PDB file of C-alpha atoms in Angstrom:
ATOM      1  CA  UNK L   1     -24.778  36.948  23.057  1.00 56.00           C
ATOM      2  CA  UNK L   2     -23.638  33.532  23.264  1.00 58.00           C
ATOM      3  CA  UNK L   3     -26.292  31.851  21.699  1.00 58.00           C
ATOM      4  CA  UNK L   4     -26.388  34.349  18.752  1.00 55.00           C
ATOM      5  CA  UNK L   5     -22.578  33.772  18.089  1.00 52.00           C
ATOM      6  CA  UNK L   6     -23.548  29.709  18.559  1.00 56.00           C
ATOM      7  CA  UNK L   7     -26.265  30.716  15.815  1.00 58.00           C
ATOM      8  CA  UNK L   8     -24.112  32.823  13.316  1.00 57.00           C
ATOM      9  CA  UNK L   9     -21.612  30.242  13.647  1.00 54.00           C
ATOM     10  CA  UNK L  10     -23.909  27.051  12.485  1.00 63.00           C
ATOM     11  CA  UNK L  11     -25.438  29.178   9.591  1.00 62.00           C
ATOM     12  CA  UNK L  12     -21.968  30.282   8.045  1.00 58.00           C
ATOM     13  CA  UNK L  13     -21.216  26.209   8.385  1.00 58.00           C
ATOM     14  CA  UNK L  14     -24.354  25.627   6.548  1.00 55.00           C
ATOM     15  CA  UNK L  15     -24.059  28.277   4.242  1.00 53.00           C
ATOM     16  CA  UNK L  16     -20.438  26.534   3.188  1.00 49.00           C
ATOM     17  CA  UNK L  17     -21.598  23.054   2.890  1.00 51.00           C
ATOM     18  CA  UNK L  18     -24.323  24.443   0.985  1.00 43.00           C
ATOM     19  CA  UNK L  19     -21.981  26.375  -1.765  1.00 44.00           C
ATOM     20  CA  UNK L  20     -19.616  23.161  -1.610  1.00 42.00           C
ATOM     21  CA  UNK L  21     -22.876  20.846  -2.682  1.00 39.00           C
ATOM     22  CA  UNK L  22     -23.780  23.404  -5.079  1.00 46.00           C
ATOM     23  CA  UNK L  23     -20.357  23.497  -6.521  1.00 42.00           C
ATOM     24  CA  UNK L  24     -20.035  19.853  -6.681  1.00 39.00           C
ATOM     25  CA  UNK L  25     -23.376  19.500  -8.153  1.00 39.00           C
ATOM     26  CA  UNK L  26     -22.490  21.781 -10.948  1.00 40.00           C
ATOM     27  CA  UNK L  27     -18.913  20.138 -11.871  1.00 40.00           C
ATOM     28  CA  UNK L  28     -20.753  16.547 -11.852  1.00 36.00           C
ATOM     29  CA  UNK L  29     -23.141  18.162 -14.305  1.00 38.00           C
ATOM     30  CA  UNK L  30     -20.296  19.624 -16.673  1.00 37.00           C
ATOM     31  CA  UNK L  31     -18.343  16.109 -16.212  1.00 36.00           C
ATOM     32  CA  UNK L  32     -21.713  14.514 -17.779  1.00 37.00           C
ATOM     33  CA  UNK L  33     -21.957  16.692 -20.526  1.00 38.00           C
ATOM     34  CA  UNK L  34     -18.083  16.925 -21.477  1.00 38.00           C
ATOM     35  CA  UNK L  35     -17.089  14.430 -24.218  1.00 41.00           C
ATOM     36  CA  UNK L  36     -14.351  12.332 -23.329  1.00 44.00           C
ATOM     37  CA  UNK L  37     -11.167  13.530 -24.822  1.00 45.00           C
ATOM     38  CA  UNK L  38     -10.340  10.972 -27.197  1.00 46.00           C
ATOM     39  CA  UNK L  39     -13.503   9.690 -27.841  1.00 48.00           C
ATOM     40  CA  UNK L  40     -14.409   8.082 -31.263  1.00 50.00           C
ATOM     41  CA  UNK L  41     -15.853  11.161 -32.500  1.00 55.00           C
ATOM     42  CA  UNK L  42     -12.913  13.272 -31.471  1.00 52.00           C
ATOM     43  CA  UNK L  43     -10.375  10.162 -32.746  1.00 52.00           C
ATOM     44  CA  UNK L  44     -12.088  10.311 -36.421  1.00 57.00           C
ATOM     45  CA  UNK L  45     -12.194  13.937 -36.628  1.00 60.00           C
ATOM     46  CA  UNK L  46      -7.832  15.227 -36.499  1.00 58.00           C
ATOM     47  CA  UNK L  47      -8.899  18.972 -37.015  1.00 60.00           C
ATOM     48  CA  UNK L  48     -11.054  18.402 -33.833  1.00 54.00           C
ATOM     49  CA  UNK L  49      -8.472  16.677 -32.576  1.00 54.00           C
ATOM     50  CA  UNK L  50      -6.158  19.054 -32.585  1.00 53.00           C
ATOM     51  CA  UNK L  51      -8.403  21.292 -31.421  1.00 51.00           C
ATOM     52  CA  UNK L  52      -8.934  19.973 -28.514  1.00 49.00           C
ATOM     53  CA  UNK L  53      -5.018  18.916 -27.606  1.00 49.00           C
ATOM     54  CA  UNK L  54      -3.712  21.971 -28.304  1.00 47.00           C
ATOM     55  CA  UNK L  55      -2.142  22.153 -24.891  1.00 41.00           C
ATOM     56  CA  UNK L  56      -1.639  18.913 -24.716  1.00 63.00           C
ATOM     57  CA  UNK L  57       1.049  19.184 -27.861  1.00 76.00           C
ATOM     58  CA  UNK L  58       4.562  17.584 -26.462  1.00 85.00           C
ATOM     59  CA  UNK L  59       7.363  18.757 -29.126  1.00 90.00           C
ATOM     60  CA  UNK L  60       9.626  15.616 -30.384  1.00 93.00           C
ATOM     61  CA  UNK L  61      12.207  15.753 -33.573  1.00 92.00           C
ATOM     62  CA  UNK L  62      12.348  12.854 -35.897  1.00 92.00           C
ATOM     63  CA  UNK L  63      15.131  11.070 -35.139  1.00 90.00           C
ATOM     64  CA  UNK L  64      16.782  10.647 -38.969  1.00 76.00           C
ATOM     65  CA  UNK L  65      18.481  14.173 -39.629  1.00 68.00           C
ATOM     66  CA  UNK L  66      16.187  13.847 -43.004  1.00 66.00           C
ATOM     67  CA  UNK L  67      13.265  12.363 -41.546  1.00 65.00           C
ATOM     68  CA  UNK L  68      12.537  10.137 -44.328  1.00 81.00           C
ATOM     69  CA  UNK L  69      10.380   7.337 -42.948  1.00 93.00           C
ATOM     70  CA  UNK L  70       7.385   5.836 -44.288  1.00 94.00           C
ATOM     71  CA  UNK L  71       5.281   7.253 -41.485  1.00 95.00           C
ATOM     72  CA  UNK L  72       5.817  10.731 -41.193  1.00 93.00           C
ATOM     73  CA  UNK L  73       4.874  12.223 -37.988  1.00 93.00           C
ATOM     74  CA  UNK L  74       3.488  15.427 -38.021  1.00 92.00           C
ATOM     75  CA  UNK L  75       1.581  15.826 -34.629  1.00 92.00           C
ATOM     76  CA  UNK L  76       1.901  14.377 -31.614  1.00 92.00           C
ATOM     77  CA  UNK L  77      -0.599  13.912 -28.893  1.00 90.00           C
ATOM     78  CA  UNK L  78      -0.171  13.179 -25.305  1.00 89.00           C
ATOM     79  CA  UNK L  79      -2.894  12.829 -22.605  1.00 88.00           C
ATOM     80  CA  UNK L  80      -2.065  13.120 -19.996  1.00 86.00           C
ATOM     81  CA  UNK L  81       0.376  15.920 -20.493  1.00 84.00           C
ATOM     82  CA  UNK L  82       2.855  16.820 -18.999  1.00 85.00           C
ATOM     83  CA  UNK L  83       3.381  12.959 -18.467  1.00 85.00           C
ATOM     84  CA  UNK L  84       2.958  12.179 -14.773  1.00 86.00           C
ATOM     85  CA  UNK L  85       5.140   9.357 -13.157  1.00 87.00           C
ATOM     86  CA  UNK L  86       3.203   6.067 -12.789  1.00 88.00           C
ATOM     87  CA  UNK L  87       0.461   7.092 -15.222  1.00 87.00           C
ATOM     88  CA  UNK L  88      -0.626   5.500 -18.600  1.00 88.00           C
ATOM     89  CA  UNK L  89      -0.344   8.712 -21.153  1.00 88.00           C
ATOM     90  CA  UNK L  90      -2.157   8.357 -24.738  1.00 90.00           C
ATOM     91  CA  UNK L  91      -0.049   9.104 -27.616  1.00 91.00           C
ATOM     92  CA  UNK L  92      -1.051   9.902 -30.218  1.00 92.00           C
ATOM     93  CA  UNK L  93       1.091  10.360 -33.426  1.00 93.00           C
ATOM     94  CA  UNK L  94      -0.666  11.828 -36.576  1.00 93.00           C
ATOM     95  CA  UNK L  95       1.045  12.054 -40.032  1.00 93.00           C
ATOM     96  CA  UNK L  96       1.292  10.658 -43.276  1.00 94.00           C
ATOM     97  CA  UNK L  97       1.813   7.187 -44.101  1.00 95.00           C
ATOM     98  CA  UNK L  98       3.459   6.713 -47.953  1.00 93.00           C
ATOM     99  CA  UNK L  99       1.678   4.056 -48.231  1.00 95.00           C
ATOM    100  CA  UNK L 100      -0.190   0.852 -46.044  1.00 96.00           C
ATOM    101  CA  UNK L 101       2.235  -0.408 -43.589  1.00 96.00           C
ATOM    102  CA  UNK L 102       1.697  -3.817 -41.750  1.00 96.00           C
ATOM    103  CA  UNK L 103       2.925  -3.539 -38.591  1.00 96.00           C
ATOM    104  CA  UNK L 104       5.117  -5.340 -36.217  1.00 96.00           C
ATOM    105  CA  UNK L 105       6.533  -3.879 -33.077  1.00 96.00           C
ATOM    106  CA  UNK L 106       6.464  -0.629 -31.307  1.00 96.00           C
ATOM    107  CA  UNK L 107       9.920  -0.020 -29.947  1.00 96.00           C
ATOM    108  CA  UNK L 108       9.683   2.549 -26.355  1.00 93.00           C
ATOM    109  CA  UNK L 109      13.333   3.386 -25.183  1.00 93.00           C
ATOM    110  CA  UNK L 110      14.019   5.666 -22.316  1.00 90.00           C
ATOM    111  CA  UNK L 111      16.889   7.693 -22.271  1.00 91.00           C
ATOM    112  CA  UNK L 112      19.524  10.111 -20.000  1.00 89.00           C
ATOM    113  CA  UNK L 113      21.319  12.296 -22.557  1.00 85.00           C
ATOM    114  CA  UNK L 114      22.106   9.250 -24.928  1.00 85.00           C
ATOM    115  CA  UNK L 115      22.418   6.246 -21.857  1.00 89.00           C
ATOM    116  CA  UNK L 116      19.348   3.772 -22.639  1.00 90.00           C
ATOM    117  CA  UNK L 117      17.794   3.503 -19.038  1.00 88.00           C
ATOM    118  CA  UNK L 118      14.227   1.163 -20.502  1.00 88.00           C
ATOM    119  CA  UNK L 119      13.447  -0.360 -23.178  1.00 92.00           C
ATOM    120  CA  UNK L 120      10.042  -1.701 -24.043  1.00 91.00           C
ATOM    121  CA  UNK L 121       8.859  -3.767 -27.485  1.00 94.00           C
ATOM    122  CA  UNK L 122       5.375  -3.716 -27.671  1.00 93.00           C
ATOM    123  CA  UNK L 123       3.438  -6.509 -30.345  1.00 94.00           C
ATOM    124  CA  UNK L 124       2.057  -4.410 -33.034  1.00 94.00           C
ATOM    125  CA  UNK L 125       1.426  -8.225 -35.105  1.00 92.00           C
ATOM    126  CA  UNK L 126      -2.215  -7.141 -37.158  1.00 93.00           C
ATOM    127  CA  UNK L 127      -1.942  -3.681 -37.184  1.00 94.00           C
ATOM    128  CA  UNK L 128      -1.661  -1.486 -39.934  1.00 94.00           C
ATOM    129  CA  UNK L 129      -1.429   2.043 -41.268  1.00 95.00           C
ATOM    130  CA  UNK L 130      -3.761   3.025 -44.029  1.00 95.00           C
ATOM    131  CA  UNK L 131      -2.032   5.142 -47.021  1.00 95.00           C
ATOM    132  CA  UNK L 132      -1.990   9.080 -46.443  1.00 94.00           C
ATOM    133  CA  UNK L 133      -3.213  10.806 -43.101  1.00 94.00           C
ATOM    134  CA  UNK L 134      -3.183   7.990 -40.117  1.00 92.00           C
ATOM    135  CA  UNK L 135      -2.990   7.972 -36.673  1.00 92.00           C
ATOM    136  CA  UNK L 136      -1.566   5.855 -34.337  1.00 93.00           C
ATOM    137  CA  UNK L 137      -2.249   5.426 -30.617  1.00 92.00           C
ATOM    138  CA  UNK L 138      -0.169   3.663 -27.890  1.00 91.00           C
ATOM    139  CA  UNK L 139       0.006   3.650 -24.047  1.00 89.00           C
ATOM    140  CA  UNK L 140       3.345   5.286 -22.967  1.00 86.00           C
ATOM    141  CA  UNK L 141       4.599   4.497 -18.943  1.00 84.00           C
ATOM    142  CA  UNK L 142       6.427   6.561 -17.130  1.00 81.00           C
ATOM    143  CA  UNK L 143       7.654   4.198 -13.741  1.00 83.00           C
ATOM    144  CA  UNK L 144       6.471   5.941 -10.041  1.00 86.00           C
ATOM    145  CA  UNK L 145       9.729   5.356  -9.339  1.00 86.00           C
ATOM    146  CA  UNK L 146      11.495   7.536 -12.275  1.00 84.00           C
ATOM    147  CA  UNK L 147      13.305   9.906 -10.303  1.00 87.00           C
ATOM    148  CA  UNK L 148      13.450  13.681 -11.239  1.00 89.00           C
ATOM    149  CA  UNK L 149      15.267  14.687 -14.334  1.00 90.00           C
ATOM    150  CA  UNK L 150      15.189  15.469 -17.684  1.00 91.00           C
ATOM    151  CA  UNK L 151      14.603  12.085 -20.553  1.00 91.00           C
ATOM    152  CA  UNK L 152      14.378  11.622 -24.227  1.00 93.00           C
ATOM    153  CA  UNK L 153      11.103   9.430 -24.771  1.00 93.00           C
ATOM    154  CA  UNK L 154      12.378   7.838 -28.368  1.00 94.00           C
ATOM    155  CA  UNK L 155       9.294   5.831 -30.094  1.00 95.00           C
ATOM    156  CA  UNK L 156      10.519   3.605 -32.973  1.00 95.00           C
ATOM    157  CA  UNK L 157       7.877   1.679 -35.161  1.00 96.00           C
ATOM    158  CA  UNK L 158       8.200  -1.117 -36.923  1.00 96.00           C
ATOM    159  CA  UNK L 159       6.945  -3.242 -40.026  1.00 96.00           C
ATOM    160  CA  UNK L 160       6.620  -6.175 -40.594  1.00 96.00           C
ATOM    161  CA  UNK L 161       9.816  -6.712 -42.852  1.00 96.00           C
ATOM    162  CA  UNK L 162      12.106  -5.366 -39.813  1.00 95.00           C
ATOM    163  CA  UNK L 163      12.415  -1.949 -41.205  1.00 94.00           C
ATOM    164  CA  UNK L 164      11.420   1.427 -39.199  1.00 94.00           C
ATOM    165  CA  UNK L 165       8.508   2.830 -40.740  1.00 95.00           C
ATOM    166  CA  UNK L 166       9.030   6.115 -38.031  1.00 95.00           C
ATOM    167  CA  UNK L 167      10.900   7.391 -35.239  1.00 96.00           C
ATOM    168  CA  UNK L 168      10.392   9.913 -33.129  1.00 95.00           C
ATOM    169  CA  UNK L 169      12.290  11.330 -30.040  1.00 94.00           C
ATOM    170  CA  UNK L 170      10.013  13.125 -27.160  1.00 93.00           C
ATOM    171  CA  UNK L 171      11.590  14.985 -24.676  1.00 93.00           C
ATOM    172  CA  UNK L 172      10.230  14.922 -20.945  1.00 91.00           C
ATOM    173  CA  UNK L 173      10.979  16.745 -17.668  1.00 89.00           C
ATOM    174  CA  UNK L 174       9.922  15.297 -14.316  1.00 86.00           C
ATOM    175  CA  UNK L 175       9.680  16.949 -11.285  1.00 81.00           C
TER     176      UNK L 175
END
């Protein structure tokens, strides 16, 4: 009786590692054959794009009441989202651009209601925005050490002559 119970015993262990190999063998494959998110085929494609973010769609508000800026945002793309503390997220605004806009700096302020808490300028010297739909992509990051709360991610961009070509304002929740 013993030795049977020994027995059954082993087999369901090797029966489980097993369905775990299989299972791991089988997400490996799918992690091969998935595209990469933003990958250069996704990046020129926005319908695709879109597609594929569609959870991944943070809401923001221009910042101007009229939201007259030369860059009008009309999507916004985050991946990782939600944003996780001590992560890099993607962002990824999509709109139309007036017309070609050298760029400058990319303003990142952090907020608490309307107390600045970080502020980041990020070079933008050699970029530029092409005339009607553009994207633009920048690294967003959140400290490990933000503590739980509620913040107002506001992204300001500007060109070369000083002047914001867009705002946005993101809202965030962590914890």
């Amino acid at each position: 009786l013993i030795n049977n119970l020994k027995n059954n015993n082993q087999r369901k262990k090797t029966t489980m590692k097993a369905v775990f190999l299989i299972a791991l063998l089988v997400a490996c494959v799918a992690a091969q054959e998935a595209a990469p998110i933003f990958s250069l085929e996704n990046f020129n494609n926005p319908e695709k794009l879109r597609a594929i973010a569609d959870a991944q769609e943070p809401t923001f508000t221009a910042c101007a009441s009229n939201g007259a800026y030369a860059f009008n945002v009309s999507d916004l793309l985050a991946q990782p989202f939600p944003i996780i503390r001590g992560q890099d997220a993607t962002m990824i605004m999509v709109g139309d651009a007036s017309a070609s806009i050298d760029l400058s700096n990319l303003r990142i302020t952090t907020m608490v209601k309307t107390v600045s808490i970080n502020v980041q300028n990020l070079s933008q010297a050699g970029k530029s925005l092409p005339a009607g739909e553009s994207r633009f992509v920048s690294k967003l990051n959140i400290p490990s050490y933000a503590p739980d709360g509620s913040y107002t991610i506001k992204m300001e961009l500007f060109n070369t002559a000083g002047a914001v070509a867009t705002c946005i304002d993101i809202p965030i929740t962590l914890g």
